[in-house]
Amino acid sequence: MPSFVANVNQQTDVLPKGVKALMDNGLVTIPGRYIKPPSHRAVKHLIVPGVEIPVIDMAALESDQEKFVQTLCKASSEWGIFQVINHGIPVATMQGMVYGVLELFDLPIEEKMKYYTEEVFVPVRYCTSMTPSQETHMEWHDHFQHYFSNTEKEHPWPEKPACYRRLASSYVSSVRHLSQTLMSALSEGLGLDSNCLAKSFGDSEMILRSNYYPPCPNPDLALGMNGHTDSGGLTILFEDQVGGLQARKGDLWYDLKPIKNAFIVNIADQLEVLSNGKYKSIEHRVLVQPDQTRLSIVAFCNPSRDAVIGPLPELIDEQNPDLYKGRMLHSSILALPLLSSFSAHVRGTAAGLEIFNIY
């Protein structure tokens, strides 16, 4: 067993093995732990269907950079979430990653349970919901999570499937380049040098998380993922065409309509703080389907563990006061349970920003 396997002291026979395993075994009614209380379920009259969020055409970066930056800045300020097309990442790279991830989830349960842990920041993690032992009402998904650091030359990899390392390496390299391009434009949108946000991130890290949402026998009673904001910097998501991702503005949830082979990008908490509130970290959630499996591959592009998070000094003056108090290390933010967007018990709030708010 690889040295990074995290469950050596856990009793795997009593751990939740995942919702895919439940469905593979012929489940017809969801267990009580997956039933959300009425106040946390999706309310149909508060959902706006089929919304097309802002679309950012990366081709415009070459033809009219100023207009591209303005469009990106507007989408990040007004919505905090947008789709990216003509991003330059080959479809073969994206579909290859999908294939590798599906192979991961199709592994025998005994193989997947080698990586089972509720610890978030281990190099390779398999889990169901978020932290099942701490949750009263679980989320209807399984996930594999893979941590990458710019400061490490070698990353631990799952032993199986054999294709995963090659496919994921190509995907991570491509998405990292896309994130750097977007961050440069977001810096310029703040009136700063293009490398300003990258400098504030330091040796940035990436957490690659693949989510598997099998069909749910009682989708009206469950959620694939509770409402939450992401705690890090920039989130880049690739999903299939099943749908289910929703974003919240005011009291309404907007049912996002995915564009084929596009990426969905959203601003996360620490980027909102760094921009002094100009860019918005948006709350989002995932609904499940009665007869379709949804797959999403999410890249969390985050500051380094020793990055100090607070509004950039260049953005603060008499006309633009500091909207957030305090300065914290990225690692300290993630260490606080109430602030981790990965902690199930804070989902549905914007708790990740509360320590920074003046009011």
mmCIF file of C-alpha atoms in Angstrom:
data_model
loop_
_atom_site.group_PDB
_atom_site.id
_atom_site.type_symbol
_atom_site.label_atom_id
_atom_site.label_comp_id
_atom_site.label_asym_id
_atom_site.label_seq_id
_atom_site.Cartn_x
_atom_site.Cartn_y
_atom_site.Cartn_z
ATOM 1 C CA MET A 1 0.000 0.000 0.000
ATOM 2 C CA PRO A 2 1.427 3.439 -0.891
ATOM 3 C CA SER A 3 2.826 5.524 1.967
ATOM 4 C CA PHE A 4 0.334 8.322 1.357
ATOM 5 C CA VAL A 5 -2.760 6.152 1.866
ATOM 6 C CA ALA A 6 -4.528 7.819 4.756
ATOM 7 C CA ASN A 7 -6.895 5.273 6.241
ATOM 8 C CA VAL A 8 -4.525 2.854 7.944
ATOM 9 C CA ASN A 9 -6.094 3.444 11.368
ATOM 10 C CA GLN A 10 -9.700 3.486 10.182
ATOM 11 C CA GLN A 11 -12.157 0.589 10.134
ATOM 12 C CA THR A 12 -13.002 0.452 6.454
ATOM 13 C CA ASP A 13 -15.775 -2.087 6.976
ATOM 14 C CA VAL A 14 -17.882 0.439 8.902
ATOM 15 C CA LEU A 15 -17.134 3.491 6.758
ATOM 16 C CA PRO A 16 -19.645 4.827 4.218
ATOM 17 C CA LYS A 17 -18.467 3.408 0.895
ATOM 18 C CA GLY A 18 -20.281 5.954 -1.265
ATOM 19 C CA VAL A 19 -23.527 6.599 -3.075
ATOM 20 C CA LYS A 20 -22.274 4.924 -6.258
ATOM 21 C CA ALA A 21 -21.922 1.684 -4.292
ATOM 22 C CA LEU A 22 -25.448 2.125 -2.945
ATOM 23 C CA MET A 23 -26.889 2.540 -6.431
ATOM 24 C CA ASP A 24 -24.799 -0.284 -7.877
ATOM 25 C CA ASN A 25 -26.353 -2.539 -5.232
ATOM 26 C CA GLY A 26 -29.883 -1.707 -6.348
ATOM 27 C CA LEU A 27 -30.943 1.025 -3.914
ATOM 28 C CA VAL A 28 -34.547 2.153 -4.523
ATOM 29 C CA THR A 29 -35.038 4.676 -1.663
ATOM 30 C CA ILE A 30 -32.350 6.948 -0.238
ATOM 31 C CA PRO A 31 -31.223 6.328 3.363
ATOM 32 C CA GLY A 32 -32.396 8.791 5.997
ATOM 33 C CA ARG A 33 -28.966 10.386 6.378
ATOM 34 C CA TYR A 34 -29.220 11.722 2.825
ATOM 35 C CA ILE A 35 -32.632 13.335 3.340
ATOM 36 C CA LYS A 36 -32.260 17.081 3.784
ATOM 37 C CA PRO A 37 -34.547 18.940 6.199
ATOM 38 C CA PRO A 38 -37.276 20.886 4.361
ATOM 39 C CA SER A 39 -35.518 24.207 4.988
ATOM 40 C CA HIS A 40 -32.433 22.994 3.087
ATOM 41 C CA ARG A 41 -34.105 21.447 0.056
ATOM 42 C CA ALA A 42 -34.379 23.098 -3.342
ATOM 43 C CA VAL A 43 -37.596 25.147 -3.528
ATOM 44 C CA LYS A 44 -38.884 25.205 -7.104
ATOM 45 C CA HIS A 45 -40.478 28.665 -7.037
ATOM 46 C CA LEU A 46 -37.111 30.142 -6.013
ATOM 47 C CA ILE A 47 -35.269 28.607 -8.987
ATOM 48 C CA VAL A 48 -34.769 30.457 -12.276
ATOM 49 C CA PRO A 49 -34.349 27.780 -15.002
ATOM 50 C CA GLY A 50 -31.930 27.641 -17.924
ATOM 51 C CA VAL A 51 -29.891 30.779 -17.204
ATOM 52 C CA GLU A 52 -26.940 31.643 -19.429
ATOM 53 C CA ILE A 53 -24.348 33.279 -17.222
ATOM 54 C CA PRO A 54 -21.749 35.596 -18.799
ATOM 55 C CA VAL A 55 -19.624 33.974 -21.495
ATOM 56 C CA ILE A 56 -15.963 34.924 -21.805
ATOM 57 C CA ASP A 57 -14.465 34.295 -25.241
ATOM 58 C CA MET A 58 -10.727 33.791 -24.793
ATOM 59 C CA ALA A 59 -10.193 34.476 -28.499
ATOM 60 C CA ALA A 60 -10.966 38.132 -27.769
ATOM 61 C CA LEU A 61 -7.807 38.334 -25.682
ATOM 62 C CA GLU A 62 -5.808 38.415 -28.916
ATOM 63 C CA SER A 63 -8.110 40.659 -30.954
ATOM 64 C CA ASP A 64 -9.061 43.268 -28.328
ATOM 65 C CA GLN A 65 -7.339 42.795 -24.970
ATOM 66 C CA GLU A 66 -8.838 45.905 -23.373
ATOM 67 C CA LYS A 67 -12.388 44.832 -24.188
ATOM 68 C CA PHE A 68 -11.630 41.296 -23.009
ATOM 69 C CA VAL A 69 -10.424 42.562 -19.641
ATOM 70 C CA GLN A 70 -13.483 44.810 -19.265
ATOM 71 C CA THR A 71 -15.846 41.935 -20.064
ATOM 72 C CA LEU A 72 -14.084 39.605 -17.632
ATOM 73 C CA CYS A 73 -14.027 42.256 -14.901
ATOM 74 C CA LYS A 74 -17.746 42.958 -15.338
ATOM 75 C CA ALA A 75 -18.648 39.273 -15.138
ATOM 76 C CA SER A 76 -16.498 38.836 -12.021
ATOM 77 C CA SER A 77 -18.011 41.894 -10.349
ATOM 78 C CA GLU A 78 -21.680 41.401 -11.233
ATOM 79 C CA TRP A 79 -21.920 37.618 -11.132
ATOM 80 C CA GLY A 80 -18.710 36.130 -9.783
ATOM 81 C CA ILE A 81 -19.217 33.193 -12.156
ATOM 82 C CA PHE A 82 -18.910 32.826 -15.930
ATOM 83 C CA GLN A 83 -18.263 30.333 -18.727
ATOM 84 C CA VAL A 84 -15.072 30.342 -20.773
ATOM 85 C CA ILE A 85 -15.022 29.324 -24.440
ATOM 86 C CA ASN A 86 -12.198 29.153 -27.017
ATOM 87 C CA HIS A 87 -9.854 28.539 -24.097
ATOM 88 C CA GLY A 88 -7.284 26.642 -26.136
ATOM 89 C CA ILE A 89 -7.408 23.401 -24.148
ATOM 90 C CA PRO A 90 -7.861 20.512 -26.597
ATOM 91 C CA VAL A 91 -11.117 18.608 -26.357
ATOM 92 C CA ALA A 92 -9.038 15.427 -26.342
ATOM 93 C CA THR A 93 -7.324 16.584 -23.125
ATOM 94 C CA MET A 94 -10.671 17.297 -21.479
ATOM 95 C CA GLN A 95 -12.318 14.080 -22.609
ATOM 96 C CA GLY A 96 -9.216 12.136 -21.673
ATOM 97 C CA MET A 97 -9.513 13.471 -18.144
ATOM 98 C CA VAL A 98 -13.172 12.462 -18.045
ATOM 99 C CA TYR A 99 -12.196 8.949 -19.115
ATOM 100 C CA GLY A 100 -9.511 8.724 -16.430
ATOM 101 C CA VAL A 101 -11.857 9.953 -13.724
ATOM 102 C CA LEU A 102 -14.608 7.530 -14.708
ATOM 103 C CA GLU A 103 -12.046 4.744 -14.546
ATOM 104 C CA LEU A 104 -11.218 5.885 -11.005
ATOM 105 C CA PHE A 105 -14.827 5.734 -9.880
ATOM 106 C CA ASP A 106 -15.305 2.354 -11.576
ATOM 107 C CA LEU A 107 -12.514 0.774 -9.556
ATOM 108 C CA PRO A 108 -13.571 -1.993 -7.145
ATOM 109 C CA ILE A 109 -14.710 -0.516 -3.863
ATOM 110 C CA GLU A 110 -11.794 -2.206 -2.062
ATOM 111 C CA GLU A 111 -9.350 -0.285 -4.237
ATOM 112 C CA LYS A 112 -11.100 3.045 -3.716
ATOM 113 C CA MET A 113 -11.274 2.526 0.046
ATOM 114 C CA LYS A 114 -7.465 2.446 0.184
ATOM 115 C CA TYR A 115 -7.686 6.226 -0.207
ATOM 116 C CA TYR A 116 -10.697 6.815 2.019
ATOM 117 C CA THR A 117 -10.211 9.570 4.591
ATOM 118 C CA GLU A 118 -12.031 12.567 6.011
ATOM 119 C CA GLU A 119 -8.771 14.510 6.137
ATOM 120 C CA VAL A 120 -9.012 17.152 3.402
ATOM 121 C CA PHE A 121 -5.378 17.987 2.703
ATOM 122 C CA VAL A 122 -3.850 14.598 2.043
ATOM 123 C CA PRO A 123 -2.272 14.106 -1.395
ATOM 124 C CA VAL A 124 -4.952 11.690 -2.627
ATOM 125 C CA ARG A 125 -8.374 11.384 -1.049
ATOM 126 C CA TYR A 126 -11.516 9.366 -1.705
ATOM 127 C CA CYS A 127 -14.636 10.173 0.284
ATOM 128 C CA THR A 128 -18.399 10.386 0.052
ATOM 129 C CA SER A 129 -20.298 13.564 0.930
ATOM 130 C CA MET A 130 -17.759 15.760 2.768
ATOM 131 C CA THR A 131 -17.012 14.582 6.306
ATOM 132 C CA PRO A 132 -19.602 11.843 6.962
ATOM 133 C CA SER A 133 -18.754 11.335 10.630
ATOM 134 C CA GLN A 134 -19.564 15.007 11.326
ATOM 135 C CA GLU A 135 -22.681 15.319 9.159
ATOM 136 C CA THR A 136 -26.282 14.831 10.181
ATOM 137 C CA HIS A 137 -27.501 15.162 6.584
ATOM 138 C CA MET A 138 -25.070 13.921 3.953
ATOM 139 C CA GLU A 139 -24.600 15.072 0.363
ATOM 140 C CA TRP A 140 -25.393 12.814 -2.591
ATOM 141 C CA HIS A 141 -21.974 12.486 -4.209
ATOM 142 C CA ASP A 142 -18.652 10.676 -4.058
ATOM 143 C CA HIS A 143 -15.352 12.333 -4.855
ATOM 144 C CA PHE A 144 -11.671 11.829 -5.519
ATOM 145 C CA GLN A 145 -9.427 14.705 -4.539
ATOM 146 C CA HIS A 146 -5.834 15.187 -5.637
ATOM 147 C CA TYR A 147 -3.548 17.876 -4.238
ATOM 148 C CA PHE A 148 -0.819 19.533 -6.316
ATOM 149 C CA SER A 149 1.819 22.009 -5.163
ATOM 150 C CA ASN A 150 4.120 24.096 -7.330
ATOM 151 C CA THR A 151 6.937 23.523 -4.816
ATOM 152 C CA GLU A 152 6.861 19.722 -5.101
ATOM 153 C CA LYS A 153 8.554 18.039 -8.050
ATOM 154 C CA GLU A 154 6.833 14.688 -7.562
ATOM 155 C CA HIS A 155 3.186 14.221 -6.668
ATOM 156 C CA PRO A 156 1.783 10.992 -5.265
ATOM 157 C CA TRP A 157 -0.600 9.284 -7.650
ATOM 158 C CA PRO A 158 -3.190 6.551 -7.289
ATOM 159 C CA GLU A 159 -1.771 3.185 -8.335
ATOM 160 C CA LYS A 160 -4.829 2.469 -10.465
ATOM 161 C CA PRO A 161 -6.070 3.045 -13.094
ATOM 162 C CA ALA A 162 -2.801 3.018 -15.020
ATOM 163 C CA CYS A 163 -4.002 5.746 -17.418
ATOM 164 C CA TYR A 164 -4.883 8.301 -14.748
ATOM 165 C CA ARG A 165 -1.431 9.786 -14.149
ATOM 166 C CA ARG A 166 -0.817 10.532 -17.838
ATOM 167 C CA LEU A 167 -4.290 11.971 -18.454
ATOM 168 C CA ALA A 168 -4.445 14.034 -15.263
ATOM 169 C CA SER A 169 -0.920 15.427 -15.739
ATOM 170 C CA SER A 170 -1.868 16.832 -19.126
ATOM 171 C CA TYR A 171 -5.134 18.229 -17.808
ATOM 172 C CA VAL A 172 -3.603 19.893 -14.736
ATOM 173 C CA SER A 173 -0.888 21.538 -16.841
ATOM 174 C CA SER A 174 -3.485 22.938 -19.260
ATOM 175 C CA VAL A 175 -5.848 24.204 -16.559
ATOM 176 C CA ARG A 176 -2.994 25.782 -14.624
ATOM 177 C CA HIS A 177 -2.047 27.769 -17.735
ATOM 178 C CA LEU A 178 -5.678 28.871 -18.179
ATOM 179 C CA SER A 179 -5.853 30.014 -14.564
ATOM 180 C CA GLN A 180 -2.673 32.069 -14.976
ATOM 181 C CA THR A 181 -4.088 33.790 -18.066
ATOM 182 C CA LEU A 182 -7.335 34.628 -16.271
ATOM 183 C CA MET A 183 -5.498 35.864 -13.181
ATOM 184 C CA SER A 184 -3.380 38.208 -15.302
ATOM 185 C CA ALA A 185 -6.489 39.708 -16.882
ATOM 186 C CA LEU A 186 -8.221 39.977 -13.500
ATOM 187 C CA SER A 187 -5.203 41.907 -12.204
ATOM 188 C CA GLU A 188 -5.432 44.324 -15.111
ATOM 189 C CA GLY A 189 -9.164 44.676 -14.436
ATOM 190 C CA LEU A 190 -8.247 46.045 -11.002
ATOM 191 C CA GLY A 191 -5.982 48.636 -12.620
ATOM 192 C CA LEU A 192 -2.856 46.766 -11.501
ATOM 193 C CA ASP A 193 0.094 45.134 -13.216
ATOM 194 C CA SER A 194 -0.831 41.848 -14.827
ATOM 195 C CA ASN A 195 1.318 39.858 -12.383
ATOM 196 C CA CYS A 196 0.030 41.518 -9.195
ATOM 197 C CA LEU A 197 -2.484 38.838 -8.179
ATOM 198 C CA ALA A 198 -0.036 36.080 -9.073
ATOM 199 C CA LYS A 199 2.542 37.664 -6.754
ATOM 200 C CA SER A 200 0.008 37.815 -3.940
ATOM 201 C CA PHE A 201 -0.747 34.105 -4.465
ATOM 202 C CA GLY A 202 2.924 33.152 -4.240
ATOM 203 C CA ASP A 203 3.721 29.542 -5.166
ATOM 204 C CA SER A 204 0.107 28.720 -5.847
ATOM 205 C CA GLU A 205 -1.354 25.290 -5.253
ATOM 206 C CA MET A 206 -4.076 23.355 -6.994
ATOM 207 C CA ILE A 207 -6.591 20.910 -5.606
ATOM 208 C CA LEU A 208 -8.160 18.759 -8.296
ATOM 209 C CA ARG A 209 -11.477 17.335 -7.190
ATOM 210 C CA SER A 210 -13.628 14.984 -9.256
ATOM 211 C CA ASN A 211 -17.264 14.661 -8.174
ATOM 212 C CA TYR A 212 -19.552 11.760 -9.073
ATOM 213 C CA TYR A 213 -23.302 12.273 -8.639
ATOM 214 C CA PRO A 214 -25.181 9.040 -9.473
ATOM 215 C CA PRO A 215 -28.928 9.013 -10.126
ATOM 216 C CA CYS A 216 -30.885 9.635 -6.940
ATOM 217 C CA PRO A 217 -34.141 7.746 -6.272
ATOM 218 C CA ASN A 218 -35.562 10.736 -4.363
ATOM 219 C CA PRO A 219 -33.920 13.845 -5.842
ATOM 220 C CA ASP A 220 -36.415 16.270 -4.277
ATOM 221 C CA LEU A 221 -35.292 15.173 -0.812
ATOM 222 C CA ALA A 222 -31.543 15.371 -1.396
ATOM 223 C CA LEU A 223 -28.781 17.678 -2.607
ATOM 224 C CA GLY A 224 -25.668 16.727 -4.505
ATOM 225 C CA MET A 225 -23.822 19.536 -2.763
ATOM 226 C CA ASN A 226 -25.118 22.095 -0.288
ATOM 227 C CA GLY A 227 -24.947 25.812 -0.965
ATOM 228 C CA HIS A 228 -21.458 27.183 -0.316
ATOM 229 C CA THR A 229 -18.785 29.574 -1.491
ATOM 230 C CA ASP A 230 -15.271 28.337 -2.274
ATOM 231 C CA SER A 231 -12.631 29.403 0.225
ATOM 232 C CA GLY A 232 -9.655 29.757 -2.123
ATOM 233 C CA GLY A 233 -8.758 31.881 -5.140
ATOM 234 C CA LEU A 234 -10.183 30.870 -8.521
ATOM 235 C CA THR A 235 -12.239 27.764 -9.284
ATOM 236 C CA ILE A 236 -12.262 26.210 -12.768
ATOM 237 C CA LEU A 237 -14.887 23.521 -13.406
ATOM 238 C CA PHE A 238 -15.467 21.171 -16.302
ATOM 239 C CA GLU A 239 -18.748 19.270 -16.292
ATOM 240 C CA ASP A 240 -20.828 17.097 -18.556
ATOM 241 C CA GLN A 241 -24.117 18.255 -20.063
ATOM 242 C CA VAL A 242 -26.374 16.791 -17.365
ATOM 243 C CA GLY A 243 -26.672 20.075 -15.475
ATOM 244 C CA GLY A 244 -27.608 20.624 -11.846
ATOM 245 C CA LEU A 245 -25.192 23.416 -10.912
ATOM 246 C CA GLN A 246 -26.973 26.471 -9.520
ATOM 247 C CA ALA A 247 -25.716 29.903 -8.428
ATOM 248 C CA ARG A 248 -27.444 32.207 -5.973
ATOM 249 C CA LYS A 249 -28.133 35.910 -6.428
ATOM 250 C CA GLY A 250 -30.276 37.452 -3.731
ATOM 251 C CA ASP A 251 -33.033 35.032 -2.767
ATOM 252 C CA LEU A 252 -33.075 33.250 -6.126
ATOM 253 C CA TRP A 253 -31.122 30.237 -7.382
ATOM 254 C CA TYR A 254 -30.196 30.325 -11.052
ATOM 255 C CA ASP A 255 -30.084 26.995 -12.872
ATOM 256 C CA LEU A 256 -26.919 27.277 -14.957
ATOM 257 C CA LYS A 257 -26.995 26.008 -18.530
ATOM 258 C CA PRO A 258 -23.604 24.485 -19.405
ATOM 259 C CA ILE A 259 -21.999 25.109 -22.792
ATOM 260 C CA LYS A 260 -20.430 22.007 -24.318
ATOM 261 C CA ASN A 261 -16.626 21.912 -23.874
ATOM 262 C CA ALA A 262 -16.630 25.204 -21.965
ATOM 263 C CA PHE A 263 -15.250 25.753 -18.475
ATOM 264 C CA ILE A 264 -17.286 27.321 -15.687
ATOM 265 C CA VAL A 265 -15.131 29.655 -13.601
ATOM 266 C CA ASN A 266 -16.068 31.263 -10.301
ATOM 267 C CA ILE A 267 -14.442 33.736 -7.969
ATOM 268 C CA ALA A 268 -13.646 32.317 -4.519
ATOM 269 C CA ASP A 269 -13.499 33.984 -1.098
ATOM 270 C CA GLN A 270 -9.827 34.910 -0.955
ATOM 271 C CA LEU A 271 -9.848 36.503 -4.390
ATOM 272 C CA GLU A 272 -12.844 38.603 -3.322
ATOM 273 C CA VAL A 273 -10.859 39.768 -0.296
ATOM 274 C CA LEU A 274 -7.720 40.504 -2.328
ATOM 275 C CA SER A 275 -9.813 42.613 -4.731
ATOM 276 C CA ASN A 276 -11.327 44.466 -1.758
ATOM 277 C CA GLY A 277 -14.781 43.288 -2.760
ATOM 278 C CA LYS A 278 -14.689 44.256 -6.423
ATOM 279 C CA TYR A 279 -14.863 40.615 -7.512
ATOM 280 C CA LYS A 280 -17.627 38.562 -5.899
ATOM 281 C CA SER A 281 -17.416 35.071 -4.471
ATOM 282 C CA ILE A 282 -20.758 33.520 -5.345
ATOM 283 C CA GLU A 283 -22.713 30.881 -3.474
ATOM 284 C CA HIS A 284 -23.499 27.770 -5.493
ATOM 285 C CA ARG A 285 -24.893 24.271 -5.048
ATOM 286 C CA VAL A 286 -25.648 21.089 -7.003
ATOM 287 C CA LEU A 287 -28.978 19.329 -7.530
ATOM 288 C CA VAL A 288 -29.204 15.645 -8.419
ATOM 289 C CA GLN A 289 -31.177 13.843 -11.109
ATOM 290 C CA PRO A 290 -33.483 10.803 -10.890
ATOM 291 C CA ASP A 291 -32.118 9.044 -13.959
ATOM 292 C CA GLN A 292 -28.740 10.551 -14.916
ATOM 293 C CA THR A 293 -25.215 10.528 -13.531
ATOM 294 C CA ARG A 294 -23.450 13.893 -13.334
ATOM 295 C CA LEU A 295 -19.668 14.220 -13.402
ATOM 296 C CA SER A 296 -17.688 17.367 -12.643
ATOM 297 C CA ILE A 297 -13.942 17.969 -12.473
ATOM 298 C CA VAL A 298 -13.034 20.984 -10.367
ATOM 299 C CA ALA A 299 -9.658 22.712 -10.130
ATOM 300 C CA PHE A 300 -9.275 24.926 -7.065
ATOM 301 C CA CYS A 301 -6.487 27.387 -7.909
ATOM 302 C CA ASN A 302 -5.420 28.701 -4.524
ATOM 303 C CA PRO A 303 -2.755 30.889 -2.931
ATOM 304 C CA SER A 304 0.274 29.237 -1.372
ATOM 305 C CA ARG A 305 0.022 28.124 2.231
ATOM 306 C CA ASP A 306 2.196 31.046 3.384
ATOM 307 C CA ALA A 307 0.393 33.750 1.360
ATOM 308 C CA VAL A 308 -0.992 36.588 3.487
ATOM 309 C CA ILE A 309 -4.610 37.246 2.541
ATOM 310 C CA GLY A 310 -6.058 40.750 2.771
ATOM 311 C CA PRO A 311 -7.079 43.564 0.409
ATOM 312 C CA LEU A 312 -4.234 44.563 -1.879
ATOM 313 C CA PRO A 313 -2.718 47.841 -0.596
ATOM 314 C CA GLU A 314 -2.786 49.335 -4.116
ATOM 315 C CA LEU A 315 -6.592 49.236 -4.017
ATOM 316 C CA ILE A 316 -7.012 51.137 -0.731
ATOM 317 C CA ASP A 317 -7.317 54.927 -0.477
ATOM 318 C CA GLU A 318 -9.703 57.526 0.962
ATOM 319 C CA GLN A 319 -12.276 56.910 -1.745
ATOM 320 C CA ASN A 320 -11.877 53.126 -1.504
ATOM 321 C CA PRO A 321 -11.527 52.160 2.164
ATOM 322 C CA ASP A 322 -10.504 48.716 3.330
ATOM 323 C CA LEU A 323 -13.710 46.639 3.336
ATOM 324 C CA TYR A 324 -12.154 43.774 5.259
ATOM 325 C CA LYS A 325 -10.301 43.672 8.519
ATOM 326 C CA GLY A 326 -7.421 41.439 9.405
ATOM 327 C CA ARG A 327 -4.748 39.704 7.437
ATOM 328 C CA MET A 328 -4.413 35.952 7.595
ATOM 329 C CA LEU A 329 -2.195 33.256 6.197
ATOM 330 C CA HIS A 330 -3.926 31.087 3.623
ATOM 331 C CA SER A 331 -2.960 28.027 5.696
ATOM 332 C CA SER A 332 -4.582 29.536 8.805
ATOM 333 C CA ILE A 333 -7.832 30.168 6.955
ATOM 334 C CA LEU A 334 -8.010 26.583 5.764
ATOM 335 C CA ALA A 335 -7.166 25.292 9.253
ATOM 336 C CA LEU A 336 -10.252 26.917 10.784
ATOM 337 C CA PRO A 337 -13.201 24.515 10.521
ATOM 338 C CA LEU A 338 -15.763 27.313 10.302
ATOM 339 C CA LEU A 339 -13.997 28.823 7.332
ATOM 340 C CA SER A 340 -13.257 25.805 5.206
ATOM 341 C CA SER A 341 -15.479 25.587 2.164
ATOM 342 C CA PHE A 342 -14.716 21.870 2.252
ATOM 343 C CA SER A 343 -16.387 21.446 5.659
ATOM 344 C CA ALA A 344 -19.927 20.227 5.284
ATOM 345 C CA HIS A 345 -21.242 21.810 8.441
ATOM 346 C CA VAL A 346 -20.709 25.391 7.189
ATOM 347 C CA ARG A 347 -22.199 24.901 3.737
ATOM 348 C CA GLY A 348 -25.030 27.253 2.917
ATOM 349 C CA THR A 349 -23.235 30.258 4.436
ATOM 350 C CA ALA A 350 -20.528 32.649 3.348
ATOM 351 C CA ALA A 351 -18.620 31.836 6.530
ATOM 352 C CA GLY A 352 -15.301 31.978 4.716
ATOM 353 C CA LEU A 353 -15.564 35.773 4.485
ATOM 354 C CA GLU A 354 -16.824 36.483 7.982
ATOM 355 C CA ILE A 355 -13.406 36.877 9.588
ATOM 356 C CA PHE A 356 -12.544 39.605 7.094
ATOM 357 C CA ASN A 357 -15.736 41.680 7.283
ATOM 358 C CA ILE A 358 -15.569 44.988 9.095
ATOM 359 C CA TYR A 359 -19.270 44.899 9.907
#
